[in-house]
């Protein structure tokens, strides 16, 4: 059964490396572990691709249709948002889904400070130009300061560039209120497939625990609490995440 991983912003697929290593050690066949990089985030921006919420949903749906069978889909950060958007639209393409991002679909979710900066004309463009145009050592330090594990940050920073900056601005401006809340009206569609929501207690950009639990209930998903872990939980305690996913997938086999 393919397990497909979709990362977020400002990342590349390297953010998954520690988790994938743990899953392999737990017995998952390497060929079944597949990373999809959203355009602009470790993959080129195709001509004419506007990097909007809807276009990323359609991109992921198209990628999923290439598989011969429904997949176990896992998303982090904006990758988790793309996962939910795809599952709400085409649940038959997955056997299950897992995400650490779900509160964004609640009407009272408030974007974090950096997101609001990226959504502000002029200020956002200046921020990404400085952020992704900085020397790689500075980009690594910025990621570590925001909570990413250093080993992962060293690889992720190398993939940050001007195209990623353009994608960041386009994505966040396309997601300004009330866009995500309107998409979230269909969150109950995600309940048509088994779901798992990772609730990292020290993730302060994913919404409050109350919002994440509420959205998980609407989506019919189980909640896995990652006590003491932050936004980049997979870079700090990948074993815990791998154990939760393995347990979740095993329950589907038994059911």
Short mmCIF file of C-alpha atoms in Angstrom, two decimals:
data_model
loop_
_atom_site.label_atom_id
_atom_site.label_comp_id
_atom_site.label_asym_id
_atom_site.label_seq_id
_atom_site.Cartn_x
_atom_site.Cartn_y
_atom_site.Cartn_z
CA UNK A 1 0.00 0.00 0.00
CA UNK A 2 1.62 3.30 -1.05
CA UNK A 3 2.06 5.91 1.67
CA UNK A 4 2.28 9.37 0.11
CA UNK A 5 3.75 12.35 1.98
CA UNK A 6 3.12 16.01 1.13
CA UNK A 7 5.12 18.73 2.88
CA UNK A 8 4.38 22.40 3.35
CA UNK A 9 6.00 25.82 3.61
CA UNK A 10 8.83 26.85 3.55
CA UNK A 11 10.00 23.30 3.04
CA UNK A 12 11.21 20.60 0.71
CA UNK A 13 10.63 16.86 0.97
CA UNK A 14 13.79 16.62 3.10
CA UNK A 15 11.64 17.51 6.11
CA UNK A 16 10.23 13.96 5.96
CA UNK A 17 13.60 12.16 5.97
CA UNK A 18 13.75 11.38 9.72
CA UNK A 19 10.18 10.05 9.74
CA UNK A 20 10.70 7.95 6.62
CA UNK A 21 13.82 6.41 8.18
CA UNK A 22 11.79 5.38 11.22
CA UNK A 23 9.02 3.90 9.07
CA UNK A 24 11.57 1.88 7.10
CA UNK A 25 13.09 0.62 10.35
CA UNK A 26 9.59 -0.41 11.47
CA UNK A 27 9.21 -2.57 8.38
CA UNK A 28 7.56 -0.36 5.76
CA UNK A 29 8.94 -1.17 2.31
CA UNK A 30 10.97 1.79 0.99
CA UNK A 31 9.19 1.53 -2.36
CA UNK A 32 5.90 2.22 -0.59
CA UNK A 33 7.11 5.55 0.86
CA UNK A 34 6.59 8.30 -1.70
CA UNK A 35 7.07 12.06 -1.33
CA UNK A 36 5.23 14.54 -3.53
CA UNK A 37 6.67 18.05 -3.64
CA UNK A 38 4.15 20.84 -4.28
CA UNK A 39 5.24 23.12 -7.14
CA UNK A 40 7.52 25.84 -5.82
CA UNK A 41 8.41 23.89 -2.70
CA UNK A 42 11.26 21.68 -3.81
CA UNK A 43 9.78 21.28 -7.30
CA UNK A 44 9.69 23.72 -10.22
CA UNK A 45 6.80 26.14 -10.69
CA UNK A 46 5.26 25.14 -14.05
CA UNK A 47 4.47 27.94 -16.51
CA UNK A 48 1.01 29.28 -15.82
CA UNK A 49 0.73 27.70 -12.37
CA UNK A 50 -0.66 30.36 -10.05
CA UNK A 51 0.18 28.62 -6.74
CA UNK A 52 -3.29 29.20 -5.29
CA UNK A 53 -5.12 27.00 -2.79
CA UNK A 54 -7.33 25.60 -5.53
CA UNK A 55 -4.47 24.93 -7.91
CA UNK A 56 -2.54 22.98 -5.27
CA UNK A 57 -5.65 20.90 -4.58
CA UNK A 58 -5.99 20.14 -8.28
CA UNK A 59 -2.26 19.36 -8.55
CA UNK A 60 -2.47 16.82 -5.73
CA UNK A 61 -5.61 15.22 -7.12
CA UNK A 62 -3.90 14.78 -10.49
CA UNK A 63 -0.87 13.20 -8.80
CA UNK A 64 -3.08 10.81 -6.83
CA UNK A 65 -4.90 9.63 -9.96
CA UNK A 66 -1.57 8.25 -11.21
CA UNK A 67 -1.55 5.56 -8.53
CA UNK A 68 -3.07 2.18 -9.34
CA UNK A 69 -4.81 2.01 -5.95
CA UNK A 70 -5.98 4.32 -3.17
CA UNK A 71 -3.09 5.53 -1.01
CA UNK A 72 -2.44 6.39 2.62
CA UNK A 73 -2.01 10.15 2.35
CA UNK A 74 -0.01 12.15 4.93
CA UNK A 75 0.36 15.92 5.02
CA UNK A 76 2.24 18.48 7.09
CA UNK A 77 1.68 22.24 7.32
CA UNK A 78 0.29 23.46 3.96
CA UNK A 79 0.79 19.92 2.71
CA UNK A 80 -1.81 18.93 5.29
CA UNK A 81 -4.11 21.60 3.93
CA UNK A 82 -3.67 20.26 0.41
CA UNK A 83 -4.36 16.75 1.72
CA UNK A 84 -7.67 17.79 3.28
CA UNK A 85 -8.68 19.77 0.20
CA UNK A 86 -7.99 16.78 -2.04
CA UNK A 87 -9.76 14.30 0.25
CA UNK A 88 -12.80 16.55 0.58
CA UNK A 89 -13.04 16.64 -3.21
CA UNK A 90 -11.97 13.11 -4.17
CA UNK A 91 -12.09 10.78 -1.15
CA UNK A 92 -12.06 7.70 -3.35
CA UNK A 93 -8.40 8.39 -4.22
CA UNK A 94 -7.20 7.55 -0.70
CA UNK A 95 -7.50 4.66 1.70
CA UNK A 96 -6.76 6.98 4.62
CA UNK A 97 -5.42 10.42 5.39
CA UNK A 98 -3.36 11.99 8.16
CA UNK A 99 -2.61 15.67 8.75
CA UNK A 100 -1.30 18.04 11.39
CA UNK A 101 -3.13 20.94 9.73
CA UNK A 102 -6.90 21.09 10.01
CA UNK A 103 -7.92 24.07 12.15
CA UNK A 104 -7.39 26.40 9.17
CA UNK A 105 -10.77 25.18 7.91
CA UNK A 106 -12.56 26.48 11.01
CA UNK A 107 -14.26 29.88 10.60
CA UNK A 108 -12.65 31.33 13.74
CA UNK A 109 -9.09 30.28 12.89
CA UNK A 110 -6.69 33.25 12.90
CA UNK A 111 -3.61 33.16 10.70
CA UNK A 112 -0.32 33.39 12.58
CA UNK A 113 1.78 36.56 12.50
CA UNK A 114 4.15 35.49 9.73
CA UNK A 115 1.28 34.36 7.51
CA UNK A 116 -0.41 37.72 7.97
CA UNK A 117 2.84 39.40 6.95
CA UNK A 118 2.94 37.32 3.75
CA UNK A 119 -0.67 38.29 3.07
CA UNK A 120 0.16 42.01 3.24
CA UNK A 121 1.05 43.59 -0.13
CA UNK A 122 4.60 44.89 -0.26
CA UNK A 123 5.53 43.63 3.20
CA UNK A 124 5.14 40.01 2.16
CA UNK A 125 7.25 40.37 -0.97
CA UNK A 126 9.99 42.12 0.98
CA UNK A 127 9.98 39.39 3.61
CA UNK A 128 10.36 36.46 1.22
CA UNK A 129 13.02 38.30 -0.79
CA UNK A 130 15.09 38.77 2.34
CA UNK A 131 14.27 35.35 3.80
CA UNK A 132 15.00 33.20 0.74
CA UNK A 133 17.68 35.46 -0.68
CA UNK A 134 19.82 35.26 2.45
CA UNK A 135 22.99 33.10 2.56
CA UNK A 136 22.24 29.44 3.17
CA UNK A 137 23.77 29.55 6.65
CA UNK A 138 21.33 32.28 7.62
CA UNK A 139 18.41 30.36 6.12
CA UNK A 140 19.39 27.32 8.20
CA UNK A 141 19.57 29.44 11.35
CA UNK A 142 16.15 30.93 10.67
CA UNK A 143 14.56 27.50 10.29
CA UNK A 144 16.20 26.22 13.46
CA UNK A 145 15.13 29.33 15.35
CA UNK A 146 11.54 28.71 14.28
CA UNK A 147 11.72 25.11 15.50
CA UNK A 148 12.97 22.81 12.76
CA UNK A 149 15.55 20.18 13.65
CA UNK A 150 19.02 21.26 12.53
CA UNK A 151 19.78 18.24 10.35
CA UNK A 152 16.56 18.69 8.38
CA UNK A 153 17.04 22.46 8.22
CA UNK A 154 20.42 22.04 6.53
CA UNK A 155 18.78 20.18 3.65
CA UNK A 156 15.57 22.20 3.47
CA UNK A 157 17.41 25.54 3.36
CA UNK A 158 19.25 24.48 0.22
CA UNK A 159 15.94 24.22 -1.62
CA UNK A 160 14.69 27.67 -0.65
CA UNK A 161 14.82 30.10 -3.55
CA UNK A 162 13.05 32.92 -5.38
CA UNK A 163 10.45 30.59 -6.87
CA UNK A 164 9.50 29.40 -3.39
CA UNK A 165 9.08 33.01 -2.34
CA UNK A 166 6.67 33.65 -5.20
CA UNK A 167 4.72 30.53 -4.32
CA UNK A 168 4.51 31.55 -0.66
CA UNK A 169 3.00 34.94 -1.49
CA UNK A 170 0.54 33.53 -4.02
CA UNK A 171 -0.57 30.71 -1.73
CA UNK A 172 -1.10 32.80 1.37
CA UNK A 173 -2.87 35.63 -0.42
CA UNK A 174 -5.20 33.12 -2.07
CA UNK A 175 -6.06 31.76 1.40
CA UNK A 176 -7.13 34.99 3.04
CA UNK A 177 -10.41 34.91 4.96
CA UNK A 178 -13.02 33.71 4.28
CA UNK A 179 -11.53 31.32 1.69
CA UNK A 180 -10.43 28.51 4.01
CA UNK A 181 -13.60 28.65 6.13
CA UNK A 182 -15.69 28.36 2.98
CA UNK A 183 -13.68 25.32 1.89
CA UNK A 184 -14.16 23.95 5.40
CA UNK A 185 -17.90 23.75 4.90
CA UNK A 186 -17.14 20.45 3.16
CA UNK A 187 -14.92 19.11 5.93
CA UNK A 188 -17.39 16.35 6.73
CA UNK A 189 -16.59 14.88 3.28
CA UNK A 190 -13.21 13.87 4.71
CA UNK A 191 -15.05 11.54 7.08
CA UNK A 192 -15.72 9.26 4.10
CA UNK A 193 -12.20 7.93 4.64
CA UNK A 194 -10.42 7.12 7.93
CA UNK A 195 -8.44 10.10 9.16
CA UNK A 196 -5.79 10.88 11.76
CA UNK A 197 -5.03 14.37 13.07
CA UNK A 198 -1.65 14.98 14.70
CA UNK A 199 -2.01 17.46 17.55
CA UNK A 200 1.45 18.65 18.50
CA UNK A 201 0.89 20.54 21.73
CA UNK A 202 3.69 23.07 21.12
CA UNK A 203 2.69 23.87 17.55
CA UNK A 204 1.63 27.49 17.86
CA UNK A 205 0.78 28.15 14.21
CA UNK A 206 -1.70 25.30 13.68
CA UNK A 207 -4.49 26.82 15.78
CA UNK A 208 -5.58 26.11 19.31
CA UNK A 209 -6.03 22.56 20.54
CA UNK A 210 -9.76 23.26 20.82
CA UNK A 211 -9.99 24.31 17.17
CA UNK A 212 -7.98 21.32 16.01
CA UNK A 213 -10.13 18.91 17.99
CA UNK A 214 -13.33 20.52 16.72
CA UNK A 215 -12.19 20.27 13.11
CA UNK A 216 -11.07 16.67 13.65
CA UNK A 217 -14.54 15.78 14.93
CA UNK A 218 -16.14 17.35 11.88
CA UNK A 219 -13.80 15.33 9.66
CA UNK A 220 -14.49 12.12 11.59
CA UNK A 221 -10.80 11.75 12.43
CA UNK A 222 -8.92 10.27 15.34
CA UNK A 223 -6.59 12.60 17.24
CA UNK A 224 -3.02 11.66 18.08
CA UNK A 225 -1.59 13.99 20.74
CA UNK A 226 2.14 14.64 20.38
CA UNK A 227 2.76 16.05 23.82
CA UNK A 228 5.68 18.46 24.06
CA UNK A 229 6.37 18.53 20.32
CA UNK A 230 6.10 21.55 18.04
CA UNK A 231 5.36 22.36 14.43
CA UNK A 232 8.21 20.27 13.04
CA UNK A 233 7.54 17.27 15.25
CA UNK A 234 8.81 14.86 12.57
CA UNK A 235 12.30 16.35 12.85
CA UNK A 236 12.51 16.07 16.65
CA UNK A 237 10.80 12.79 17.56
CA UNK A 238 10.14 10.96 14.29
CA UNK A 239 9.83 7.66 16.15
CA UNK A 240 6.67 8.83 17.87
CA UNK A 241 5.12 9.91 14.59
CA UNK A 242 6.13 6.68 12.87
CA UNK A 243 4.63 4.60 15.68
CA UNK A 244 1.34 6.52 15.45
CA UNK A 245 1.12 6.11 11.68
CA UNK A 246 2.04 2.43 11.82
CA UNK A 247 -0.60 1.83 14.47
CA UNK A 248 -3.20 3.77 12.48
CA UNK A 249 -2.50 1.91 9.26
CA UNK A 250 -2.51 -1.45 11.06
CA UNK A 251 -5.98 -0.70 12.43
CA UNK A 252 -7.21 -0.20 8.87
CA UNK A 253 -5.83 -3.59 7.84
CA UNK A 254 -7.67 -5.19 10.74
CA UNK A 255 -10.90 -3.38 9.96
#
